[in-house]
PDB file of C-alpha atoms in Angstrom:
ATOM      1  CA  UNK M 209      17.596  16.929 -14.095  1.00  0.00           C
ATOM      2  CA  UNK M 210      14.704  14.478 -15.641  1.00  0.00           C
ATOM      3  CA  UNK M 211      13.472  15.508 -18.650  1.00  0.00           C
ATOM      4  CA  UNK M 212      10.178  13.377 -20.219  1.00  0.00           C
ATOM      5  CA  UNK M 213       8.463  14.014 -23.637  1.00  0.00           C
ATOM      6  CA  UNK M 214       5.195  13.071 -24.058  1.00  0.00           C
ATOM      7  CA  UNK M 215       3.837  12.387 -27.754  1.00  0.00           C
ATOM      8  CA  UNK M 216       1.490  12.984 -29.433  1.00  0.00           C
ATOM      9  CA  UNK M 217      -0.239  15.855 -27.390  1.00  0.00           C
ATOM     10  CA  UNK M 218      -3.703  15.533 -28.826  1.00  0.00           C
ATOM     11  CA  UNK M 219      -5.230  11.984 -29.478  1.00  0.00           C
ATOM     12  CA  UNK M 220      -9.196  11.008 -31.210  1.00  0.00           C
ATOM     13  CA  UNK M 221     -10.191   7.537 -31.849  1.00  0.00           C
ATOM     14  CA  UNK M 222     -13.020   6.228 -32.681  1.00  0.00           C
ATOM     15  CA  UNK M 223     -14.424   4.224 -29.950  1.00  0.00           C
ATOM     16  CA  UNK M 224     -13.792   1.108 -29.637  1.00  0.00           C
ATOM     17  CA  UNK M 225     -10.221   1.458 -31.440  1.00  0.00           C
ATOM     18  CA  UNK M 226      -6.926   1.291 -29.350  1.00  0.00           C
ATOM     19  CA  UNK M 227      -5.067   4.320 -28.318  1.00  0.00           C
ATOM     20  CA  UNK M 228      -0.967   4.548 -27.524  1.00  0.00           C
ATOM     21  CA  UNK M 229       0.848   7.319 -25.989  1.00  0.00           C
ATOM     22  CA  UNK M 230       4.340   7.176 -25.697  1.00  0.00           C
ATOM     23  CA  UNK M 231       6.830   8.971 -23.257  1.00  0.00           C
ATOM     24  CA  UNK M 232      10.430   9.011 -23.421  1.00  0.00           C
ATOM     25  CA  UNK M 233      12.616  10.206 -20.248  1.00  0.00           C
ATOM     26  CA  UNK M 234      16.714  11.174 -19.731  1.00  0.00           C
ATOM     27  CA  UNK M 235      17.150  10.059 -16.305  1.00  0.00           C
ATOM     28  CA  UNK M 236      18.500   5.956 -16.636  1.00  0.00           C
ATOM     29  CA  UNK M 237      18.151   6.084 -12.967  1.00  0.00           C
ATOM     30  CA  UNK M 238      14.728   6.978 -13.344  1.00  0.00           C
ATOM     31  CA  UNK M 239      12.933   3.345 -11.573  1.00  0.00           C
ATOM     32  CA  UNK M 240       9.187   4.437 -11.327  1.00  0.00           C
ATOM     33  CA  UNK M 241       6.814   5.479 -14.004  1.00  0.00           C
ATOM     34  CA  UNK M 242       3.345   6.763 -13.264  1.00  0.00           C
ATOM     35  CA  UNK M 243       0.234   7.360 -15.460  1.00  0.00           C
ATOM     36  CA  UNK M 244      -2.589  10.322 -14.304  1.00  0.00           C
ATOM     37  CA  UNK M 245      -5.647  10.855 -15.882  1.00  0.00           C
ATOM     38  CA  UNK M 246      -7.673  14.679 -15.583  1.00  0.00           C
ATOM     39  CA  UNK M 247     -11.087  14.644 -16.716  1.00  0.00           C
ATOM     40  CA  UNK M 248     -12.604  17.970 -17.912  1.00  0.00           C
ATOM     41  CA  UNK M 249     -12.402  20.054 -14.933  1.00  0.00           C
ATOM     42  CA  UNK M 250     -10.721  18.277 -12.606  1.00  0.00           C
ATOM     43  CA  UNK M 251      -7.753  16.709 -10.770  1.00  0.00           C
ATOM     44  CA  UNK M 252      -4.936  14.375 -11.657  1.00  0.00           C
ATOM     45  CA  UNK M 253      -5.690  10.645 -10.540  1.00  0.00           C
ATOM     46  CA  UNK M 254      -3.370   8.037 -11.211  1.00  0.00           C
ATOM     47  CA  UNK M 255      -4.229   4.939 -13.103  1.00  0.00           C
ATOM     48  CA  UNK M 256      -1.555   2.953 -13.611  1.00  0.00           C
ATOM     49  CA  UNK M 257       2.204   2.787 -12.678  1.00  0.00           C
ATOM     50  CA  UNK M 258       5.321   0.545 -13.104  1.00  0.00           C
ATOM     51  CA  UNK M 259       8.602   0.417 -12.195  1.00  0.00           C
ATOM     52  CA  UNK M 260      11.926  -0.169 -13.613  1.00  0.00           C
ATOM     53  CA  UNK M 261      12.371  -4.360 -12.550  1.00  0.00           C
ATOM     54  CA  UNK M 262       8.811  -4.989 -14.636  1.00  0.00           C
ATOM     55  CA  UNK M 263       8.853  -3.976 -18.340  1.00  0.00           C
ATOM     56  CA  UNK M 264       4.996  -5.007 -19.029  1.00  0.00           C
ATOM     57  CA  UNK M 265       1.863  -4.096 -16.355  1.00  0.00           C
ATOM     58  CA  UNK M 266      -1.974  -4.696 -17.047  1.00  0.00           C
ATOM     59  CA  UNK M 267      -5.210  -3.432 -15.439  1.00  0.00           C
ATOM     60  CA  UNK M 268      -8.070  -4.262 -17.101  1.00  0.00           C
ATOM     61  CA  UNK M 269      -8.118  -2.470 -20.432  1.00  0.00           C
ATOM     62  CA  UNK M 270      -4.958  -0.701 -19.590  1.00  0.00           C
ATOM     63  CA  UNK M 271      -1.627  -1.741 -19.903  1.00  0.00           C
ATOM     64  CA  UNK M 272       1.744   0.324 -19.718  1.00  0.00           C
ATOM     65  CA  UNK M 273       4.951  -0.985 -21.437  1.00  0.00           C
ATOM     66  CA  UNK M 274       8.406   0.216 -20.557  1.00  0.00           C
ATOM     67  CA  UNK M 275      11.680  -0.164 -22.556  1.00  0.00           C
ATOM     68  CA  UNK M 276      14.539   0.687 -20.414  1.00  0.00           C
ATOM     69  CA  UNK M 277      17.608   0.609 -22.885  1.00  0.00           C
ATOM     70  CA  UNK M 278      15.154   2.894 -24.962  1.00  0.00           C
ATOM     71  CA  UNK M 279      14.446   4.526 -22.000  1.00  0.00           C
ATOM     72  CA  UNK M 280      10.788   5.177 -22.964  1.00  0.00           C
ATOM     73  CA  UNK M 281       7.434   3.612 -21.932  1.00  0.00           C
ATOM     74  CA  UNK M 282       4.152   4.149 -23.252  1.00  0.00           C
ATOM     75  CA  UNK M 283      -0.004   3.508 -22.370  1.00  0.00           C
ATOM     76  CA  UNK M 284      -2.331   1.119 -24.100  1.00  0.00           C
ATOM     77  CA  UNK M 285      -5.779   1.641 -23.626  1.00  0.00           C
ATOM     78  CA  UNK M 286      -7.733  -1.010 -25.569  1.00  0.00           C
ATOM     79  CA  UNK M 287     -11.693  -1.321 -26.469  1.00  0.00           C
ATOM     80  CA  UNK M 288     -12.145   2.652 -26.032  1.00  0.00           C
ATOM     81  CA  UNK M 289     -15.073   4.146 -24.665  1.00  0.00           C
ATOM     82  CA  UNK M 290     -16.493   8.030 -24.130  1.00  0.00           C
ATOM     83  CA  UNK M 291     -15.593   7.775 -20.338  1.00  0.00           C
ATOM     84  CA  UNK M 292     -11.640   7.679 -21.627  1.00  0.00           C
ATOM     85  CA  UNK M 293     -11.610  10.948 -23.071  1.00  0.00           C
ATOM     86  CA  UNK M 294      -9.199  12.815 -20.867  1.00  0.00           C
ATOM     87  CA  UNK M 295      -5.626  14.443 -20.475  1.00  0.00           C
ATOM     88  CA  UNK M 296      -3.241  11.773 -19.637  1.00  0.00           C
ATOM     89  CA  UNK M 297       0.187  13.152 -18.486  1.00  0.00           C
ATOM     90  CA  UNK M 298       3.340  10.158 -17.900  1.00  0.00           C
ATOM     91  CA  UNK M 299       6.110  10.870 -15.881  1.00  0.00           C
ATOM     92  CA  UNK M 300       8.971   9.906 -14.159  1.00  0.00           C
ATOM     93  CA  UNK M 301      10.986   9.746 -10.878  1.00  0.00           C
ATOM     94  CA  UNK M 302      13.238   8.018  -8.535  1.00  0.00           C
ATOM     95  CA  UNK M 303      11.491   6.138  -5.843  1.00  0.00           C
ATOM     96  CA  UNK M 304      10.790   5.314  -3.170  1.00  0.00           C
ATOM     97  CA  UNK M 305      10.809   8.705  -1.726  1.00  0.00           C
ATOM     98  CA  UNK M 306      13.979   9.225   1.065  1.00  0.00           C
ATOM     99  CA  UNK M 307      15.110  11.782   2.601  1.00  0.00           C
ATOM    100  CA  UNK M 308      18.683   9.989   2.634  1.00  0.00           C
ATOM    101  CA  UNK M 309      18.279  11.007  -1.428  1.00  0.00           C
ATOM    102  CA  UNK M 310      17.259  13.833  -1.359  1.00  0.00           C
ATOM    103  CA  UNK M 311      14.951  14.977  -4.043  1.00  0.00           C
ATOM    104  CA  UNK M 312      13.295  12.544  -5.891  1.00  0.00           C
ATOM    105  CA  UNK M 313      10.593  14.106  -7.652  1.00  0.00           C
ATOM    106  CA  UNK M 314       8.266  13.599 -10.315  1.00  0.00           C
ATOM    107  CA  UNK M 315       8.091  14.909 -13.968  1.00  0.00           C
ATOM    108  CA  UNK M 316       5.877  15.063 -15.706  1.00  0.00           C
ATOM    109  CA  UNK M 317       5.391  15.150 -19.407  1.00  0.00           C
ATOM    110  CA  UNK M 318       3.281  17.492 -21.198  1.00  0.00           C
ATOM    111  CA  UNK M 319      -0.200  15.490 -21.973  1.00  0.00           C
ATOM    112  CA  UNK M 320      -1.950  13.867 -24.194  1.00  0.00           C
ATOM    113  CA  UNK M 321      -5.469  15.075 -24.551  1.00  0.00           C
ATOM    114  CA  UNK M 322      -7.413  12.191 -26.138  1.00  0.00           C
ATOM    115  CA  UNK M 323     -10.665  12.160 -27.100  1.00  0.00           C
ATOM    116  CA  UNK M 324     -12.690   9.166 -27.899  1.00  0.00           C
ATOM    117  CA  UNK M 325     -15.282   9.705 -31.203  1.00  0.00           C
ATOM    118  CA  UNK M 326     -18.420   7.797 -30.610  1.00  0.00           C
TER     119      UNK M 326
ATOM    120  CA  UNK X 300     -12.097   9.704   4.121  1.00  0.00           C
ATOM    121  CA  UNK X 301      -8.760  10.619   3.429  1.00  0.00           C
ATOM    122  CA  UNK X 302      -8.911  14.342   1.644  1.00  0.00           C
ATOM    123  CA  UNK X 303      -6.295  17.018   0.160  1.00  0.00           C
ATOM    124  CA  UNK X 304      -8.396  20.416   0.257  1.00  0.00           C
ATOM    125  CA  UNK X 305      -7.322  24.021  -1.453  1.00  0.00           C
ATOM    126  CA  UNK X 306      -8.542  27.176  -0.411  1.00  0.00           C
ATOM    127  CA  UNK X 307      -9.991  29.640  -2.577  1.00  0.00           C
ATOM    128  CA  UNK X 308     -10.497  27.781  -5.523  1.00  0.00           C
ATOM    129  CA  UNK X 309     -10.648  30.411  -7.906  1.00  0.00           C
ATOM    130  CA  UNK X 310      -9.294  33.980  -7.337  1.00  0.00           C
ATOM    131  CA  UNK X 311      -8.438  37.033  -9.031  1.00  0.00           C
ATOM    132  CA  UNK X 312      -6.320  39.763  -7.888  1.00  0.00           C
ATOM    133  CA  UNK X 313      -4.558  42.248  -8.962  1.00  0.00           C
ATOM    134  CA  UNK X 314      -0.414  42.943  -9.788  1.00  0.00           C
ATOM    135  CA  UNK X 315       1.387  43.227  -6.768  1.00  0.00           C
ATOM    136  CA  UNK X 316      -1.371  42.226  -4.209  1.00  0.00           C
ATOM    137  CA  UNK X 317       0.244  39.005  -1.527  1.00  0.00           C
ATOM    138  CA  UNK X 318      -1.808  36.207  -1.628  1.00  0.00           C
ATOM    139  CA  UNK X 319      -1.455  32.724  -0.141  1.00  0.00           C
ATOM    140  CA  UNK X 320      -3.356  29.770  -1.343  1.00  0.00           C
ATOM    141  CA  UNK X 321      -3.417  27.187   1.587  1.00  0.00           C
ATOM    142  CA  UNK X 322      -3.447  23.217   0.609  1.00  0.00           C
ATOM    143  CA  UNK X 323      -4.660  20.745   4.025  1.00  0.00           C
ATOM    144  CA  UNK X 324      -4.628  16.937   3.978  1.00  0.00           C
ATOM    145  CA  UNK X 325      -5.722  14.631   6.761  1.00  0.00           C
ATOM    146  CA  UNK X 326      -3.911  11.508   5.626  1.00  0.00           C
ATOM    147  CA  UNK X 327      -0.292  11.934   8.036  1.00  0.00           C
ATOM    148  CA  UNK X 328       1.620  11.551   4.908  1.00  0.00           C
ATOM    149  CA  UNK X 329       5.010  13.604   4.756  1.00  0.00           C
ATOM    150  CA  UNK X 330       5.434  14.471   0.969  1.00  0.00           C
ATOM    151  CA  UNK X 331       3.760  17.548   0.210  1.00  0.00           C
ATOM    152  CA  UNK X 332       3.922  19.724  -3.496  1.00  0.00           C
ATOM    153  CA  UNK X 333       3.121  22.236  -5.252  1.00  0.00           C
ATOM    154  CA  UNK X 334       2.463  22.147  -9.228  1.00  0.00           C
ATOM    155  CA  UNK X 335       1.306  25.113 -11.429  1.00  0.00           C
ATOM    156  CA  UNK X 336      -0.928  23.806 -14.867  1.00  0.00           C
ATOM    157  CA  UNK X 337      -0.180  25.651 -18.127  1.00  0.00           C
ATOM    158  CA  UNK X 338      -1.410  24.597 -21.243  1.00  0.00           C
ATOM    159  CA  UNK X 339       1.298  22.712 -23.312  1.00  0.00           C
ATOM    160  CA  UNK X 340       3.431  22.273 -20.039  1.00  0.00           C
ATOM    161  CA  UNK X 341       1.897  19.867 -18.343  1.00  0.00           C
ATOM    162  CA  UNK X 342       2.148  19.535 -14.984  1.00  0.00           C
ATOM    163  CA  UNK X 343       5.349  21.458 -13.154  1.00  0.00           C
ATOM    164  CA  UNK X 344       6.732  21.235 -10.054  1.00  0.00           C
ATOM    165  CA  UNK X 345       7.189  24.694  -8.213  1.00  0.00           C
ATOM    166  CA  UNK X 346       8.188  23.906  -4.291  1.00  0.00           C
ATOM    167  CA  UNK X 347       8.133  20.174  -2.183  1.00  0.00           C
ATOM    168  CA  UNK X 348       8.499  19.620   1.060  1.00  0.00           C
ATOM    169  CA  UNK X 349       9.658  16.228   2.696  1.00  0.00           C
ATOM    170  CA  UNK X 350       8.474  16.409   6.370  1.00  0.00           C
ATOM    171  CA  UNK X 351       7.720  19.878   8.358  1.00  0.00           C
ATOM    172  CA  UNK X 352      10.626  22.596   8.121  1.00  0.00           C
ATOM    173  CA  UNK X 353      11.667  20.485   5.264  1.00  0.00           C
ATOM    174  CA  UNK X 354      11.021  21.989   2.073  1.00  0.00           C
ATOM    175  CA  UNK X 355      13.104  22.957  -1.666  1.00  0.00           C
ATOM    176  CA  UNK X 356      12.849  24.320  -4.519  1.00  0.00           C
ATOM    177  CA  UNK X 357      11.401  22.033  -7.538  1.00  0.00           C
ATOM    178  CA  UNK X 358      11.413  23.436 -11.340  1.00  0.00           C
ATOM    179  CA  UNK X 359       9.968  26.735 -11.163  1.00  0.00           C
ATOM    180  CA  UNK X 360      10.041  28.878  -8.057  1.00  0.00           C
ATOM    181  CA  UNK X 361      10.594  31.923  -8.744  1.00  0.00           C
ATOM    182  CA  UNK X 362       7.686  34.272  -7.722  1.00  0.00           C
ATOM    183  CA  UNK X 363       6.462  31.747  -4.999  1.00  0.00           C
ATOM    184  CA  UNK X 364       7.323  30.686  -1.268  1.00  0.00           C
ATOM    185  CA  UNK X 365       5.944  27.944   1.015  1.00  0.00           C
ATOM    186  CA  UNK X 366       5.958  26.749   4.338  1.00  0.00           C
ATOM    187  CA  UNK X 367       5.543  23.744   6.440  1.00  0.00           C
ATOM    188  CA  UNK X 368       5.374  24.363  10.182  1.00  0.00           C
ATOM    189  CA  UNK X 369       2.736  22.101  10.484  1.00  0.00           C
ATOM    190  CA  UNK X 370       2.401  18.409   8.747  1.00  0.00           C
ATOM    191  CA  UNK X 371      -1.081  18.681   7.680  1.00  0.00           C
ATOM    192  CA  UNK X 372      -0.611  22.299   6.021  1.00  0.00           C
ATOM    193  CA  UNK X 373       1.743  23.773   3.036  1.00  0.00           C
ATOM    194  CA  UNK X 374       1.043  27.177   1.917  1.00  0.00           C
ATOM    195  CA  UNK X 375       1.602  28.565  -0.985  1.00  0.00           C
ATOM    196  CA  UNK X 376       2.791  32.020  -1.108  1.00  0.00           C
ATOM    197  CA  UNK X 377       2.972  34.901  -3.987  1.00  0.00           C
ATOM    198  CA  UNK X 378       4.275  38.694  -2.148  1.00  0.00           C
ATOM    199  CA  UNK X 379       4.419  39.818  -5.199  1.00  0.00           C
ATOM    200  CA  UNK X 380       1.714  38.390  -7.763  1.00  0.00           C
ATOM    201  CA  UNK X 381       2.238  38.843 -11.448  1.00  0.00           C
ATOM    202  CA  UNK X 382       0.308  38.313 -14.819  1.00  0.00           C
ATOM    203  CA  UNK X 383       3.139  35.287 -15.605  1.00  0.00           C
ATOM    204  CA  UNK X 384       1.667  33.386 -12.380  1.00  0.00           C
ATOM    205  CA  UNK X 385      -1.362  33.716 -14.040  1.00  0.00           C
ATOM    206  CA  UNK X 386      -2.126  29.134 -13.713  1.00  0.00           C
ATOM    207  CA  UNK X 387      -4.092  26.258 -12.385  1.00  0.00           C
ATOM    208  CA  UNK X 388      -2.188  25.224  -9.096  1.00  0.00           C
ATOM    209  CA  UNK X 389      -2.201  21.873  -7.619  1.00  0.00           C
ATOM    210  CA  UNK X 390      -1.267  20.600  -4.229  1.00  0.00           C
ATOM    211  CA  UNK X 391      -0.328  17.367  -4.375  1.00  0.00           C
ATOM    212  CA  UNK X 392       0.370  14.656  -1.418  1.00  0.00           C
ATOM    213  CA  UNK X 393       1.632  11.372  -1.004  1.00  0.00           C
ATOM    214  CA  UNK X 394       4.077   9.264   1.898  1.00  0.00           C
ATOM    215  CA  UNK X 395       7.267   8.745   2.074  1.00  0.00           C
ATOM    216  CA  UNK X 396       6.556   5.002   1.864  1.00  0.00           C
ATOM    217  CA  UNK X 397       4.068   4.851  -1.404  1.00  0.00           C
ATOM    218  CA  UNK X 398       4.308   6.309  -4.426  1.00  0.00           C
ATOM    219  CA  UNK X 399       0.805   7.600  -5.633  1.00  0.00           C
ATOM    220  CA  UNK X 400       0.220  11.618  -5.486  1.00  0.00           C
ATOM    221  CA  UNK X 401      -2.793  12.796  -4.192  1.00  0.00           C
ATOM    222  CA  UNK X 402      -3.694  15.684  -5.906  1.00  0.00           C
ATOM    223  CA  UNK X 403      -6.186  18.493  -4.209  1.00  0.00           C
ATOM    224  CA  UNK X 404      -8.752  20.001  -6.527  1.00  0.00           C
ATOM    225  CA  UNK X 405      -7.038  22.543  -7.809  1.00  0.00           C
ATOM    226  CA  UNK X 406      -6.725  26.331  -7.788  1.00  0.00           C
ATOM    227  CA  UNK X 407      -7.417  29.297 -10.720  1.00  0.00           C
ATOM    228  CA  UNK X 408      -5.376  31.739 -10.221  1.00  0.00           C
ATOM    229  CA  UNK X 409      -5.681  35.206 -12.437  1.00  0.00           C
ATOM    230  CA  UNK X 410      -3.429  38.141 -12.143  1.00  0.00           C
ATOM    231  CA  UNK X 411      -4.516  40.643 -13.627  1.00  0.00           C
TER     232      UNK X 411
END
């Protein structure tokens, strides 16, 4: 099955700064590759995504990266602030979800608590 | 508003004592999961179901069972509670046509 590694697992910056987190998966026909965010307390929410045909996505101060020969993909967060500090898990699946294949789950690395120093 | 919802939040209970955590959404979407929380494990998968009377096993599910006889509702089952199952569980949702999860807030479970 999918295995994904998720590096490093604790993250400060000082705000302002940029922060990277990297994932790397064993799946190559792994084709979609979520980001979730947990504040303190409570539940995942996803913030960004991309999949396999786009190897560069943006959102605002967020961007994700993927390398698929490398098979790894990582999250920029630029311009920092205190609202950032969170646990940010990656992870991986096959999608879109079918019941013609089966099980297509998601996994999910370990997390990367970051916290931002004001 | 479209809502996943976990009943109890937190519990304690005891070795050996059934309990069932129950996990609702009102959003018609098909995928269901469970996910139990440990610290330095992330986020793992424990049972998914693709539609109702459809479900499998996902990483971990030893200890647990589910059930989906309704699409709106996916138990979560422990007959046998022990201090290992001891987490933070997560229902998660999402449709077979998107990709996003929807996760419910969450449950802390202690086994004492």
């Amino acid at each position: 099955g999918e295995n994904v590694e998720q590096h490093p697992s604790t993250l400060s910056v000082q705000e302002g700064d940029s922060a990277v987190i990297k994932c790397t998966y064993s799946d190559s026909a792994s084709n979609y590759f979520p980001w979730y965010k947990q504040e303190l307390g409570k539940r995942p929410q996803l913030i960004i995504d991309i999949r396999s045909n786009v190897g560069e996505k943006k959102d605002q101060r967020i961007a994700v990266t993927l390398n698929k020969t490398a098979k790894h993909f990582s999250l920029h967060i630029t311009e920092t602030q205190p609202e950032d500090s969170a646990v940010y898990f990656c992870a991986a699946s096959k999608t879109p979800h079918s019941i013609l294949f089966g099980n297509e789950k998601l996994t999910f690395g370990t997390g990367t608590r970051l916290t931002i120093i004001p | 508003e479209a809502q996943v919802t976990q009943n109890p939040r937190y519990l304690i209970t005891v070795t050996g004592k059934k309990l069932t955590v129950t996990c609702s959404q009102n959003m018609n979407h098909e995928y269901m999961s469970w996910y139990r929380q440990d610290p330095g494990l992330g986020l793992r998968q424990i049972y998914y179901s693709m539609n109702v009377e459809v479900t499998d096993k996902g990483d971990v599910p030893e200890g647990y069972k589910v059930s989906r006889k309704e699409k709106r509702n996916f138990p979560l089952i422990l007959e046998s509670p022990s201090p290992n199952q001891t987490s933070l569980y997560f229902c998660a949702v999402s449709g077979l046509a998107e990709n996003e999860q929807f996760f419910g807030p969450g449950t802390r479970l202690t086994v004492l």
